[in-house]
Short mmCIF file of C-alpha atoms in Angstrom, two decimals:
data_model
loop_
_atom_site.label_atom_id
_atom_site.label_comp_id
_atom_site.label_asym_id
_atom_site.label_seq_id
_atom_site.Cartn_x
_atom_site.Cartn_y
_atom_site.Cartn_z
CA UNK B 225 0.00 0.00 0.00
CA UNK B 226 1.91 3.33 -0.66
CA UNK B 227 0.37 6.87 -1.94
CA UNK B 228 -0.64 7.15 -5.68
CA UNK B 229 2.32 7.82 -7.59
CA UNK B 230 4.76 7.58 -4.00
CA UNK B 231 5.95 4.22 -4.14
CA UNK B 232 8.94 5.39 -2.49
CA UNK B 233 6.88 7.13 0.49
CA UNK B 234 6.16 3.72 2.62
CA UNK B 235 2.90 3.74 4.76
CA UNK B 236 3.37 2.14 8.31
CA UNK B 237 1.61 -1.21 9.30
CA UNK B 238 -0.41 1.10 11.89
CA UNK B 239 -1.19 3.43 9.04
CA UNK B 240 -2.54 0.81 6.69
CA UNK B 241 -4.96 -0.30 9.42
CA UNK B 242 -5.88 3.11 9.73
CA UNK B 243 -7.14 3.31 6.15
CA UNK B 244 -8.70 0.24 5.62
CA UNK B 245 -10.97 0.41 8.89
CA UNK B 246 -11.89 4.10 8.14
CA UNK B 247 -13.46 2.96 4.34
CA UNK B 248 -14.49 -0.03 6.31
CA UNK B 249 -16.42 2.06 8.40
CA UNK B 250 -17.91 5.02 6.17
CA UNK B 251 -20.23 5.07 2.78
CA UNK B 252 -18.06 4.46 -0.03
CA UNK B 253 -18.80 3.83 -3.61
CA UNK B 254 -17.13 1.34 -6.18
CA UNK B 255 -16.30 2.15 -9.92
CA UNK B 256 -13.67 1.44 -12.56
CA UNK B 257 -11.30 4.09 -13.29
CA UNK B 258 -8.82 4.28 -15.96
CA UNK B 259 -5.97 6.40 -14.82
CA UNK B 260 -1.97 6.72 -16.80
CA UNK B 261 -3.50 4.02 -19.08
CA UNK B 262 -3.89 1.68 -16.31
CA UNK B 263 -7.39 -0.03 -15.31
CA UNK B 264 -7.88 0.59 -11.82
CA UNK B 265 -10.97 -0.13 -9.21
CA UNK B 266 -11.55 3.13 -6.96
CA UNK B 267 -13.22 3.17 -3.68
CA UNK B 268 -14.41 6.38 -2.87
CA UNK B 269 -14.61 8.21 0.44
CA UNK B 270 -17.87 9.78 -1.06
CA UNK B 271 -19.14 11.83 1.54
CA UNK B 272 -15.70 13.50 1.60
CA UNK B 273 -16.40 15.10 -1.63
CA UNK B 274 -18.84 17.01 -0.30
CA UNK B 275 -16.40 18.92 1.59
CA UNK B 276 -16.62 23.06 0.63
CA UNK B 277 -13.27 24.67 -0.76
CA UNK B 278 -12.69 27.24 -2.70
CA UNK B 279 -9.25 27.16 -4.53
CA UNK B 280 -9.07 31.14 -5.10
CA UNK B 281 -4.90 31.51 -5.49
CA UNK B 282 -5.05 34.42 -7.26
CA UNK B 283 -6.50 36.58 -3.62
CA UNK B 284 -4.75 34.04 -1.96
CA UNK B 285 -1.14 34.98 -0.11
CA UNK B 286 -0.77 31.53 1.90
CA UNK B 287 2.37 29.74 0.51
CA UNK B 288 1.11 26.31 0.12
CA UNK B 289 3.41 25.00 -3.17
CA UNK B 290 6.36 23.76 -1.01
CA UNK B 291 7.44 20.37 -2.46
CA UNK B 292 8.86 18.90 -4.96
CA UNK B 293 6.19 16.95 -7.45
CA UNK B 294 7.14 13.35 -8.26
CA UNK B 295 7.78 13.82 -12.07
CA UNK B 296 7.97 16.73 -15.07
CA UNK B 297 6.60 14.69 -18.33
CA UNK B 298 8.17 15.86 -21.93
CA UNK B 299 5.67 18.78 -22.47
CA UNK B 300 5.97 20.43 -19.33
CA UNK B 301 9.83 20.75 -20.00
CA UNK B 302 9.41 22.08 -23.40
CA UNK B 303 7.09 24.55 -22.07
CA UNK B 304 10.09 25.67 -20.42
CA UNK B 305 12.35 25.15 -22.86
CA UNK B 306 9.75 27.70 -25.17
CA UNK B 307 9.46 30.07 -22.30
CA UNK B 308 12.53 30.32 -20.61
CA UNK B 309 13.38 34.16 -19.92
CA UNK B 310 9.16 33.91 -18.86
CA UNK B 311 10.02 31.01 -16.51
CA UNK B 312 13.30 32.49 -15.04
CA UNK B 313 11.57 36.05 -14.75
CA UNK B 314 8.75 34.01 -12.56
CA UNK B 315 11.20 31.28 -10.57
CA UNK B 316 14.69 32.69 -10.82
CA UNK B 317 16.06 28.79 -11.24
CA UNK B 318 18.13 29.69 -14.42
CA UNK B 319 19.81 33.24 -12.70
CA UNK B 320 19.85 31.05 -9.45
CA UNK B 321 21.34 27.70 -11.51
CA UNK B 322 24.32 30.23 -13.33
CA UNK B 323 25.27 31.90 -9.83
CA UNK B 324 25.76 28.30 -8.65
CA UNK B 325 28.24 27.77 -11.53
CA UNK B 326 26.15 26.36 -13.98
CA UNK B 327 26.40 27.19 -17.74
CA UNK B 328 23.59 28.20 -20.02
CA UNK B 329 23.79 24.80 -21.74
CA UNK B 330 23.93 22.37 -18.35
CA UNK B 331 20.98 24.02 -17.30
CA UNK B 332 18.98 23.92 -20.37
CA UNK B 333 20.00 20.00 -20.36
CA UNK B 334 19.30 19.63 -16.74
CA UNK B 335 15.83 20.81 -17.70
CA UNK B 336 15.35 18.54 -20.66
CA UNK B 337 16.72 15.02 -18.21
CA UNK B 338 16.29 15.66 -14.34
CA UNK B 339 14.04 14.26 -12.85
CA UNK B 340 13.10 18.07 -10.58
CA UNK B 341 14.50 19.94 -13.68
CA UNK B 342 17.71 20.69 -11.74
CA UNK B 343 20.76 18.65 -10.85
CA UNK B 344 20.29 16.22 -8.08
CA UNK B 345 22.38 18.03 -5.94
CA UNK B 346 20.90 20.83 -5.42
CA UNK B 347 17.51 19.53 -4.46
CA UNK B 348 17.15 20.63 -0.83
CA UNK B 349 20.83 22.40 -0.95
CA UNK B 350 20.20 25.67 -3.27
CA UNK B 351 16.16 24.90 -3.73
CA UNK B 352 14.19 23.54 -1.11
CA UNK B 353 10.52 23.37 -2.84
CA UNK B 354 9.68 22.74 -6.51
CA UNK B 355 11.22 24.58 -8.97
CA UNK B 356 8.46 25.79 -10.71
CA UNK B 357 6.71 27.72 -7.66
CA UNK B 358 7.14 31.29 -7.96
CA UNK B 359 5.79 34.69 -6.56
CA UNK B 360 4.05 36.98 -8.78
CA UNK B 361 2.80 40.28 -7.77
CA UNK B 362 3.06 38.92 -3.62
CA UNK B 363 1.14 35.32 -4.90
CA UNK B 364 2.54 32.31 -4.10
CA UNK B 365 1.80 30.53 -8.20
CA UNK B 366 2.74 27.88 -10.37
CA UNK B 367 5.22 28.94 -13.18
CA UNK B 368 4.13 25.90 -15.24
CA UNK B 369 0.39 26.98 -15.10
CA UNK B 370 0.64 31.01 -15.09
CA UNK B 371 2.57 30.26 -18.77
CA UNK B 372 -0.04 28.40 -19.88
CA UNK B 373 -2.94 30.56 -18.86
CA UNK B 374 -1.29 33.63 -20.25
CA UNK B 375 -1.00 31.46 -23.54
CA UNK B 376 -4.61 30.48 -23.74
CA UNK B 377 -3.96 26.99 -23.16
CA UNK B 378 -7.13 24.67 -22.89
CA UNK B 379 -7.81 23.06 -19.45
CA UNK B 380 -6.67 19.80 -20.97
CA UNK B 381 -3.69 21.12 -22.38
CA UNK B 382 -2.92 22.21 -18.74
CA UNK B 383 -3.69 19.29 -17.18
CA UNK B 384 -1.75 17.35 -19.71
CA UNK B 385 0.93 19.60 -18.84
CA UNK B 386 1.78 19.67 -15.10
CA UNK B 387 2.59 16.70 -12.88
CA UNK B 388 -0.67 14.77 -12.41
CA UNK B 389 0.03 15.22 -8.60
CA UNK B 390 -0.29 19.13 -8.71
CA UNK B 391 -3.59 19.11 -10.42
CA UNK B 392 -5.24 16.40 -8.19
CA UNK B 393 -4.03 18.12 -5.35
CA UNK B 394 -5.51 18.02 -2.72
CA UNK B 395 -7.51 14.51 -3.29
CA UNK B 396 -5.79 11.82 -1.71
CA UNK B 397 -5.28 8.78 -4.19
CA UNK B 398 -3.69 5.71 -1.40
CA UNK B 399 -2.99 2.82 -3.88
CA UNK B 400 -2.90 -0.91 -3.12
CA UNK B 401 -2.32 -3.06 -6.13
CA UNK B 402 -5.61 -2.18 -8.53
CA UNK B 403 -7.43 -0.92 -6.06
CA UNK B 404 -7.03 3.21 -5.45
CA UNK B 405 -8.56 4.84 -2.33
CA UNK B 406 -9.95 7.86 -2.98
CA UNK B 407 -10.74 10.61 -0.08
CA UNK B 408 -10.49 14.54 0.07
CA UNK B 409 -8.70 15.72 3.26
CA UNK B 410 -11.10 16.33 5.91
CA UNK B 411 -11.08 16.65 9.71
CA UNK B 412 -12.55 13.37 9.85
CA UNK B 413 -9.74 11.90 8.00
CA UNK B 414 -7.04 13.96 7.33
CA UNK B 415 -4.61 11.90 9.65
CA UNK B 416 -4.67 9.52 6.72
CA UNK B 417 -3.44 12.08 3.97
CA UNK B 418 0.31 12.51 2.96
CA UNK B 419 -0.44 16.18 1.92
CA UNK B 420 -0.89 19.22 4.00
CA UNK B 421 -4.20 20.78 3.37
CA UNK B 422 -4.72 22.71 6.75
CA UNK B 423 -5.39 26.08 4.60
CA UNK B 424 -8.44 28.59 4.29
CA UNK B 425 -9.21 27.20 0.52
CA UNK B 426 -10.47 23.83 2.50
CA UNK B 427 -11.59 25.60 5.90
CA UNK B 428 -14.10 28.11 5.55
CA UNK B 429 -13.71 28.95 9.23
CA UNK B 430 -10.18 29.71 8.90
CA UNK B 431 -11.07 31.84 6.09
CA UNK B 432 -13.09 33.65 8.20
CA UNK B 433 -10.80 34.66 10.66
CA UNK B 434 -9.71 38.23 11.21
CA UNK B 435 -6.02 37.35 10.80
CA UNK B 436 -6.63 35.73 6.98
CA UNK B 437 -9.04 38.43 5.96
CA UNK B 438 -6.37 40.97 6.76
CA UNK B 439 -4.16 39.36 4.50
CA UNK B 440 -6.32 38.26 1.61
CA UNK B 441 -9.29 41.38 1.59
CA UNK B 442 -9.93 40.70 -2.08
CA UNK B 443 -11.33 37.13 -2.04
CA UNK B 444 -12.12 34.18 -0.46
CA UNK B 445 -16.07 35.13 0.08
CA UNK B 446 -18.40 32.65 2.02
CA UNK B 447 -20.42 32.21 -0.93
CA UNK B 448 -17.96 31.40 -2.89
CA UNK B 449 -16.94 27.98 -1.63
CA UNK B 450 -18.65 24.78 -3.07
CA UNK B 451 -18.15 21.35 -2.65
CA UNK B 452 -15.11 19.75 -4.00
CA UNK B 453 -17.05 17.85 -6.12
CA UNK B 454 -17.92 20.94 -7.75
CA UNK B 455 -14.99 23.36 -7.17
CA UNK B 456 -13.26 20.15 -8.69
CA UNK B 457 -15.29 19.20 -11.29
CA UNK B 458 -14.23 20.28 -14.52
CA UNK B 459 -10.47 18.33 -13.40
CA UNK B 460 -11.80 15.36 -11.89
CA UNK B 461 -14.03 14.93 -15.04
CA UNK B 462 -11.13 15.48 -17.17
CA UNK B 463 -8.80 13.23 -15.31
CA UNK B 464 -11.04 10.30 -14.43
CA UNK B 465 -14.22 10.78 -16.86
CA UNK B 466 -17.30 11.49 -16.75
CA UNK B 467 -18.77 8.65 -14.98
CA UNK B 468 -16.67 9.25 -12.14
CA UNK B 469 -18.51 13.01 -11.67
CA UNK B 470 -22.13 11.43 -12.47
CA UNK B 471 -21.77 8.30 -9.87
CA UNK B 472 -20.59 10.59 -7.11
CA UNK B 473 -23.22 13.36 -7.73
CA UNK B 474 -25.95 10.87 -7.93
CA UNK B 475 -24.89 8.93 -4.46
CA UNK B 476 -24.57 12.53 -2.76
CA UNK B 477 -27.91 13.84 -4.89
CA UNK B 478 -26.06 16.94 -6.25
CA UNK B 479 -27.58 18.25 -9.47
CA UNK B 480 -25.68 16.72 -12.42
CA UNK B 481 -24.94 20.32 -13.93
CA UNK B 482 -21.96 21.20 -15.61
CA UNK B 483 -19.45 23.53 -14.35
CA UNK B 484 -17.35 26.12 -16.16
CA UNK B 485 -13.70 26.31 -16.15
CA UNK B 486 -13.21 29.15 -14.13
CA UNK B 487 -12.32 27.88 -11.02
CA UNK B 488 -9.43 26.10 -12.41
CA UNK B 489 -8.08 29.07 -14.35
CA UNK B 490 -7.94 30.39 -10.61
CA UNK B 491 -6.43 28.18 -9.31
CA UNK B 492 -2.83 28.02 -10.34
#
């Protein structure tokens, strides 16, 4: 049993108990899923889905994008490659990369073959979080994402793009052979999650507080948070098809409506 795409990131025997009694013990839902061309069966924390977020980066000044995503696929590194001076302007890896010593070239090639777009030893030493996080006008972004937004990209295109793990996130995928547990982090089981989500785009109260307001007085209105399920849906749909929206909508009797893109081009 290990975390979807974290085979490296070893769950404890106590752990694993944890997660199979809690989806012994709650409403779940079974369907097929079809995920990185792999058949899979997905149990679904469904009640979890109904938990109300509201992923509003852009009035959002929390700095949540601190680690490292478990792989860049071919197009997200020529996005790069097309938009360097963009992506150094947003990141400052390349300026960073060249006062380290690096040359031009090694970084370009470090780009096109490591694994976190930047040589292996300087993970943790000269960057400690991804390399693609970046601060635009005081927001805490995605480099990868703003670039594609600003280009027009599609929301498949985007999706298509950037590590699967960044635009799940923050469902919680726990694998064990075909079967894939799904659950969004909630207080009644966010013990069992490897990410942290303990921020005011998945706790309305927190968003209400005087200290958050203060710092985000743009956004982040009551009214504006939905269930994940919806905030979500466009992604999820995309992601894991249609019939994964539909069956969890019909179990939690949420109009089967579609939703527009908008959230997502907000949340980057």
């Amino acid at each position: 049993m290990n975390y979807f795409l974290h085979k490296d990131f070893e769950i404890s025997e106590k752990n694993k108990n944890r997660i199979t009694l809690y989806f012994k013990n709650i409403k779940t839902i079974t369907i097929p899923v079809v995920l990185e061309a792999k058949n899979y069966t997905a149990i679904i924390d469904v009640k979890s889905f109904l938990h109300l977020s509201n992923f509003d980066c852009f009035n959002c000044l929390t700095n949540c994008c601190v680690q490292f995503p478990y792989n860049f696929n071919k197009k997200a590194r020529n996005v790069i490659l097309n938009n360097l001076k963009e992506y150094d302007y947003l990141t400052k890896s390349i300026s960073i990369l060249k006062e380290e010593g690096l040359t031009e070239s090694e970084i370009i090639n470090s780009i096109k073959q490591d694994s976190m777009l930047i040589p292996d030893e300087h993970i943790d030493s000269t960057f400690d979080r991804c390399t693609c996080s970046c601060v635009h006008i005081d927001r805490h972004l995605c480099a990868i994402h703003k670039i594609c937004i600003d280009k027009n990209y599609t929301l498949g295109e985007i999706i298509d793009i950037k590590p699967l793990w960044c635009s799940i996130y923050p469902l919680e995928i726990i694998q064990n052979d075909n079967i894939l547990y799904f659950f969004v982090p909630t207080k009644q089981n966010n013990y069992l999650a490897m990410n942290d989500s303990n921020f005011a785009c998945m706790d309305i109260e927190k968003s209400k507080s005087a200290y958050f307001r203060r710092n985000n007085p743009i956004g982040f209105k009551s009214e504006d948070y939905k269930p994940f399920i919806i905030s979500y849906e466009n992604v999820l749909e995309y992601i894991f098809g249609s019939n994964f929206i539909s069956e969890i909508k019909f179990t939690l009797n949420l109009e089967n409506t579609t939703n527009t893109i908008l959230q997502y081009n907000k949340k980057i």
